Short mmCIF file of C-alpha atoms and ligand atoms in Angstrom, two decimals:
data_model
loop_
_atom_site.label_atom_id
_atom_site.label_comp_id
_atom_site.label_asym_id
_atom_site.label_seq_id
_atom_site.Cartn_x
_atom_site.Cartn_y
_atom_site.Cartn_z
CA MET A 1 -128.80 46.51 14.64
CA SER A 2 -125.97 45.68 12.27
CA ALA A 3 -122.76 47.73 12.37
CA LYS A 4 -122.25 50.38 9.74
CA PRO A 5 -120.42 48.79 6.79
CA MET A 6 -116.79 49.90 6.53
CA THR A 7 -116.09 52.02 3.48
CA LEU A 8 -112.90 51.36 1.53
CA GLN A 9 -111.40 54.62 2.74
CA GLU A 10 -111.65 53.85 6.42
CA LEU A 11 -108.74 52.43 8.33
CA PRO A 12 -109.61 48.86 9.42
CA ALA A 13 -110.56 48.77 13.11
CA ASP A 14 -107.70 46.43 14.05
CA LEU A 15 -105.08 48.92 12.87
CA ASP A 16 -103.82 51.61 15.23
CA ARG A 17 -103.52 54.93 13.43
CA GLU A 18 -100.79 56.04 15.81
CA ARG A 19 -98.62 53.03 14.98
CA LEU A 20 -98.88 52.95 11.20
CA PRO A 21 -95.63 53.13 9.22
CA ARG A 22 -94.97 56.66 8.00
CA HIS A 23 -93.09 55.42 4.96
CA VAL A 24 -93.77 52.11 3.17
CA ALA A 25 -91.43 50.71 0.51
CA ALA A 26 -92.32 47.83 -1.81
CA ILE A 27 -90.34 45.47 -4.03
CA MET A 28 -93.03 44.67 -6.57
CA ASP A 29 -91.95 41.17 -7.53
CA GLY A 30 -93.67 38.20 -9.16
CA ASN A 31 -95.39 39.66 -12.24
CA GLY A 32 -93.75 37.14 -14.55
CA ARG A 33 -94.65 34.16 -12.40
CA TRP A 34 -98.22 35.41 -12.04
CA ALA A 35 -98.56 35.47 -15.84
CA LYS A 36 -96.75 32.16 -16.35
CA GLY A 37 -99.07 30.45 -13.87
CA ARG A 38 -101.96 31.43 -16.14
CA GLY A 39 -100.24 30.49 -19.39
CA LEU A 40 -99.96 34.18 -20.31
CA PRO A 41 -96.96 36.18 -21.57
CA ARG A 42 -94.90 37.91 -18.81
CA ILE A 43 -95.96 41.32 -20.05
CA VAL A 44 -99.55 40.64 -19.03
CA GLY A 45 -98.26 40.25 -15.48
CA HIS A 46 -96.59 43.67 -15.70
CA GLN A 47 -99.86 45.18 -16.91
CA ARG A 48 -101.76 43.66 -14.01
CA GLY A 49 -99.02 44.85 -11.67
CA VAL A 50 -99.88 48.43 -12.57
CA ASP A 51 -103.42 47.92 -11.26
CA THR A 52 -102.00 46.61 -7.99
CA LEU A 53 -99.80 49.68 -7.68
CA LYS A 54 -102.66 52.09 -8.32
CA GLU A 55 -104.71 50.38 -5.66
CA LEU A 56 -101.83 50.37 -3.15
CA LEU A 57 -101.19 54.08 -3.69
CA ARG A 58 -104.86 54.84 -3.12
CA CYS A 59 -104.92 52.67 -0.03
CA CYS A 60 -101.84 54.36 1.46
CA LYS A 61 -103.43 57.72 0.84
CA ASP A 62 -106.78 56.65 2.31
CA TRP A 63 -105.16 55.26 5.43
CA GLY A 64 -102.92 58.24 6.04
CA ILE A 65 -99.51 56.80 5.15
CA ALA A 66 -97.29 59.74 4.21
CA ALA A 67 -94.83 58.10 1.78
CA LEU A 68 -94.80 55.13 -0.59
CA THR A 69 -91.65 54.13 -2.45
CA VAL A 70 -91.77 51.33 -5.03
CA TYR A 71 -89.14 49.46 -7.00
CA ALA A 72 -90.18 49.49 -10.65
CA PHE A 73 -86.94 48.71 -12.51
CA SER A 74 -83.50 47.86 -11.20
CA THR A 75 -80.13 48.60 -12.78
CA GLU A 76 -79.88 44.81 -13.21
CA ASN A 77 -83.20 44.52 -15.05
CA TRP A 78 -81.54 45.74 -18.30
CA GLY A 79 -80.23 42.16 -18.47
CA ARG A 80 -83.71 40.87 -19.37
CA PRO A 81 -84.77 40.06 -22.95
CA LEU A 82 -84.94 43.23 -25.03
CA ASP A 83 -88.65 42.75 -25.76
CA GLU A 84 -89.49 42.77 -22.07
CA VAL A 85 -87.29 45.78 -21.31
CA ASN A 86 -88.82 47.72 -24.21
CA PHE A 87 -92.31 46.77 -23.09
CA LEU A 88 -91.63 47.97 -19.56
CA MET A 89 -90.26 51.32 -20.75
CA MET A 90 -93.32 51.78 -22.97
CA LEU A 91 -95.61 50.76 -20.10
CA PHE A 92 -94.02 53.25 -17.65
CA GLU A 93 -94.45 56.06 -20.14
CA ARG A 94 -98.01 55.15 -21.06
CA VAL A 95 -99.16 54.72 -17.47
CA LEU A 96 -97.55 57.98 -16.42
CA ARG A 97 -99.22 59.86 -19.25
CA GLN A 98 -102.62 58.28 -18.57
CA GLN A 99 -102.48 58.70 -14.79
CA LEU A 100 -101.09 62.21 -14.51
CA ASP A 101 -104.50 63.93 -14.27
CA GLU A 102 -105.50 61.55 -11.52
CA LEU A 103 -102.26 62.11 -9.62
CA ILE A 104 -102.89 65.84 -9.79
CA ALA A 105 -106.54 65.43 -8.69
CA GLU A 106 -105.47 63.23 -5.79
CA GLU A 107 -102.77 65.72 -4.73
CA VAL A 108 -100.04 63.10 -5.08
CA LYS A 109 -96.42 64.28 -5.23
CA ILE A 110 -94.64 61.88 -7.58
CA ARG A 111 -90.87 61.54 -7.79
CA PHE A 112 -88.58 59.21 -9.69
CA VAL A 113 -85.22 58.10 -8.34
CA GLY A 114 -82.43 56.21 -10.08
CA ASN A 115 -80.25 56.80 -13.08
CA LEU A 116 -82.94 58.60 -15.07
CA ALA A 117 -80.57 59.94 -17.72
CA SER A 118 -80.24 56.43 -19.24
CA LEU A 119 -83.99 56.00 -19.75
CA PRO A 120 -85.59 56.58 -23.17
CA GLU A 121 -85.82 60.30 -23.97
CA SER A 122 -89.61 60.35 -24.24
CA LEU A 123 -89.96 58.62 -20.85
CA GLN A 124 -87.57 61.14 -19.30
CA GLN A 125 -89.80 63.94 -20.58
CA GLU A 126 -92.93 62.40 -19.00
CA ILE A 127 -91.01 61.92 -15.76
CA GLU A 128 -89.83 65.53 -15.71
CA ARG A 129 -93.31 66.81 -16.48
CA SER A 130 -95.01 64.72 -13.79
CA MET A 131 -92.46 65.69 -11.12
CA GLU A 132 -92.70 69.36 -12.01
CA ILE A 133 -96.53 69.50 -12.07
CA THR A 134 -96.97 67.61 -8.79
CA ARG A 135 -94.07 68.99 -6.80
CA HIS A 136 -96.17 71.10 -4.44
CA ASN A 137 -98.72 68.35 -3.76
CA THR A 138 -98.95 67.11 -0.21
CA SER A 139 -101.42 64.22 0.12
CA ILE A 140 -98.74 61.51 -0.27
CA GLN A 141 -95.15 61.39 -1.41
CA PHE A 142 -94.97 58.70 -4.10
CA THR A 143 -91.48 57.69 -5.21
CA VAL A 144 -90.80 55.32 -8.11
CA ALA A 145 -87.34 53.77 -8.27
CA THR A 146 -86.63 53.37 -11.97
CA ASN A 147 -83.25 52.23 -13.26
CA TYR A 148 -82.39 52.28 -9.59
CA GLY A 149 -79.53 50.46 -7.87
CA GLY A 150 -78.71 50.87 -4.20
CA ARG A 151 -74.98 50.39 -4.74
CA GLN A 152 -74.95 52.94 -7.54
CA GLU A 153 -76.80 55.41 -5.32
CA ILE A 154 -74.14 55.03 -2.63
CA VAL A 155 -71.34 55.42 -5.18
CA ASP A 156 -73.02 58.56 -6.59
CA ALA A 157 -73.26 60.01 -3.07
CA CYS A 158 -69.56 59.27 -2.46
CA ARG A 159 -68.63 60.95 -5.70
CA ASN A 160 -70.60 64.09 -4.82
CA ILE A 161 -69.05 64.26 -1.40
CA ALA A 162 -65.54 63.65 -2.75
CA GLN A 163 -66.01 66.44 -5.28
CA GLN A 164 -67.00 68.87 -2.52
CA VAL A 165 -63.93 67.88 -0.52
CA LYS A 166 -61.74 68.31 -3.58
CA GLU A 167 -63.13 71.81 -4.17
CA GLY A 168 -62.37 72.70 -0.55
CA LYS A 169 -66.07 73.14 0.28
CA LEU A 170 -66.24 70.26 2.73
CA ASP A 171 -64.01 69.14 5.55
CA PRO A 172 -63.69 65.30 5.55
CA GLU A 173 -64.21 65.49 9.34
CA ALA A 174 -67.74 66.82 8.66
CA ILE A 175 -68.77 63.62 6.83
CA ASP A 176 -71.19 61.70 9.02
CA THR A 177 -74.33 59.60 8.47
CA ASN A 178 -76.59 62.68 8.41
CA LEU A 179 -74.49 64.35 5.75
CA PHE A 180 -74.35 61.12 3.76
CA ASP A 181 -78.17 60.85 3.93
CA ARG A 182 -78.48 64.26 2.35
CA HIS A 183 -76.50 63.06 -0.70
CA LEU A 184 -78.78 60.11 -1.42
CA TYR A 185 -81.58 60.27 -4.01
CA THR A 186 -84.03 59.88 -1.13
CA SER A 187 -82.76 62.79 0.98
CA ASP A 188 -86.23 64.33 1.26
CA ILE A 189 -88.21 61.16 2.07
CA GLY A 190 -86.38 59.52 4.94
CA ASP A 191 -86.01 55.81 5.60
CA PRO A 192 -88.82 53.30 5.09
CA ASP A 193 -90.43 51.98 8.27
CA LEU A 194 -91.79 48.95 6.45
CA LEU A 195 -90.31 47.17 3.45
CA VAL A 196 -92.69 44.73 1.70
CA ARG A 197 -91.50 42.15 -0.81
CA THR A 198 -93.95 40.06 -2.72
CA SER A 199 -93.39 36.64 -4.36
CA GLY A 200 -91.52 35.12 -1.44
CA GLU A 201 -87.90 35.95 -2.29
CA MET A 202 -85.84 36.56 0.85
CA ARG A 203 -83.57 39.20 -0.61
CA VAL A 204 -83.40 42.93 -1.17
CA SER A 205 -82.11 42.86 -4.77
CA ASN A 206 -80.13 46.10 -4.50
CA PHE A 207 -83.07 48.21 -3.23
CA LEU A 208 -82.49 51.10 -0.79
CA LEU A 209 -79.45 49.41 0.78
CA TRP A 210 -78.56 52.33 3.02
CA GLN A 211 -82.12 53.35 3.90
CA ILE A 212 -83.39 49.95 5.10
CA ALA A 213 -80.85 49.65 7.92
CA TYR A 214 -83.71 49.55 10.48
CA SER A 215 -86.76 48.94 8.30
CA GLU A 216 -89.13 46.16 9.29
CA ILE A 217 -89.14 43.59 6.49
CA TYR A 218 -92.31 41.77 5.47
CA VAL A 219 -92.09 39.06 2.79
CA THR A 220 -95.24 37.45 1.45
CA PRO A 221 -95.48 34.56 -1.04
CA THR A 222 -98.31 36.43 -2.77
CA LEU A 223 -97.33 37.52 -6.26
CA TRP A 224 -97.43 41.26 -6.93
CA PRO A 225 -100.54 41.28 -9.19
CA ASP A 226 -102.45 39.57 -6.33
CA PHE A 227 -101.23 41.95 -3.60
CA ASP A 228 -104.51 43.67 -2.83
CA ARG A 229 -105.89 45.80 0.03
CA ALA A 230 -106.50 42.75 2.20
CA GLU A 231 -102.87 41.65 1.71
CA PHE A 232 -101.61 45.15 2.56
CA HIS A 233 -103.85 45.14 5.62
CA ARG A 234 -102.14 41.87 6.69
CA ALA A 235 -98.72 43.44 6.18
CA LEU A 236 -99.67 46.40 8.35
CA CYS A 237 -101.04 44.11 11.08
CA ALA A 238 -97.72 42.23 11.05
CA TYR A 239 -95.85 45.52 11.23
CA GLN A 240 -97.84 46.61 14.27
CA GLN A 241 -96.87 43.40 16.05
CA ARG A 242 -93.18 44.21 15.66
CA ASN A 243 -91.10 45.61 18.47
CA ARG A 244 -88.77 48.14 16.90
CA ARG A 245 -85.76 48.40 19.15
CA PHE A 246 -83.19 50.20 16.96
CA GLY A 247 -80.44 48.39 18.84
CA LYS A 248 -81.75 49.37 22.27
CA VAL A 249 -83.33 47.08 24.90
C1 IPE B 301 -91.29 42.34 -11.01
O1 IPE B 301 -91.78 41.15 -11.51
C2 IPE B 301 -91.32 43.46 -12.03
C3 IPE B 301 -90.00 43.93 -12.51
C4 IPE B 301 -88.85 43.49 -12.09
C5 IPE B 301 -90.02 44.95 -13.51
P1 IPE B 301 -90.82 40.15 -12.27
O2 IPE B 301 -90.83 40.49 -13.72
O3 IPE B 301 -89.48 40.12 -11.64
O4 IPE B 301 -91.58 38.77 -12.06
P2 IPE B 301 -90.92 37.39 -11.70
O5 IPE B 301 -90.08 37.59 -10.50
O6 IPE B 301 -90.12 36.97 -12.89
O7 IPE B 301 -92.08 36.50 -11.44
C1 IPE B 302 -86.44 43.25 -8.05
O1 IPE B 302 -87.01 42.17 -8.66
C2 IPE B 302 -86.56 44.47 -8.92
C3 IPE B 302 -87.91 44.99 -9.07
C4 IPE B 302 -88.99 44.55 -8.47
C5 IPE B 302 -88.02 46.12 -9.94
P1 IPE B 302 -86.13 41.18 -9.56
O2 IPE B 302 -87.09 40.14 -10.06
O3 IPE B 302 -85.37 41.93 -10.55
O4 IPE B 302 -85.13 40.57 -8.48
P2 IPE B 302 -84.35 39.20 -8.44
O5 IPE B 302 -83.73 39.00 -9.80
O6 IPE B 302 -85.37 38.14 -8.16
O7 IPE B 302 -83.37 39.33 -7.32
MG1 MG B 303 -88.65 39.02 -10.18
#
């Protein structure tokens, strides 16, 4: 008798539910190269990248991963051609508007982190609306880093802390890593257990600099639009082979 076929929702048999990462972060890189390799404009790669993200979010939810944080736009990405930047802003807004009902239905809690005040006004409104409507959802915590820079985040935290000291509300002696954590944009999500970067670049490009101190890093040459469930499965298998020591023996 043949085995029952695995449905998409089921965790693959070679993954150990007890040893899955709680929080996965992803640097979604390689959209431009994906498009270029097919003789298409870069923006087509960004469009395809959205499909990859939707699938990854669903997969994380199906497999019981509590938090997914993705890098959508860095503080350095403003340096790209204006056409591409404008397209991305329009894409973020359109996708958010189109997907909101589904996020609600799937009980996803969406959050955006980064310097949101510098984004186009209409995008800011969609962001506000989506965060407000989904804030009590509990199936998965989905965080999108948009106009995000890790150094800027650390500077912002320092500024907040310094202000509290200046106002006499905080004793400098009370500043420790736990307090610092609470001043980061990610204070309610915790640190990623697994950081995935697609497209083969061996760098972190200013993403979650503080939070990845002890994250396991997985780099794949696969370009983001091709990063499917099977690829994510491979990343999780690799993660489960790792021996996380946190500096101990
Ligand atoms: C990542 O893909 C998406 C964003 C940075 C918005 P890229 O656009 O960086 O694609 P490559 O790295 O040029 O191939
Ligand atoms: C990192 O990718 C930023 C995002 C994925 C949003 P980049 O393509 O901007 O990074 P670099 O330029 O290769 O370091
Ligand atoms: Mg890139």
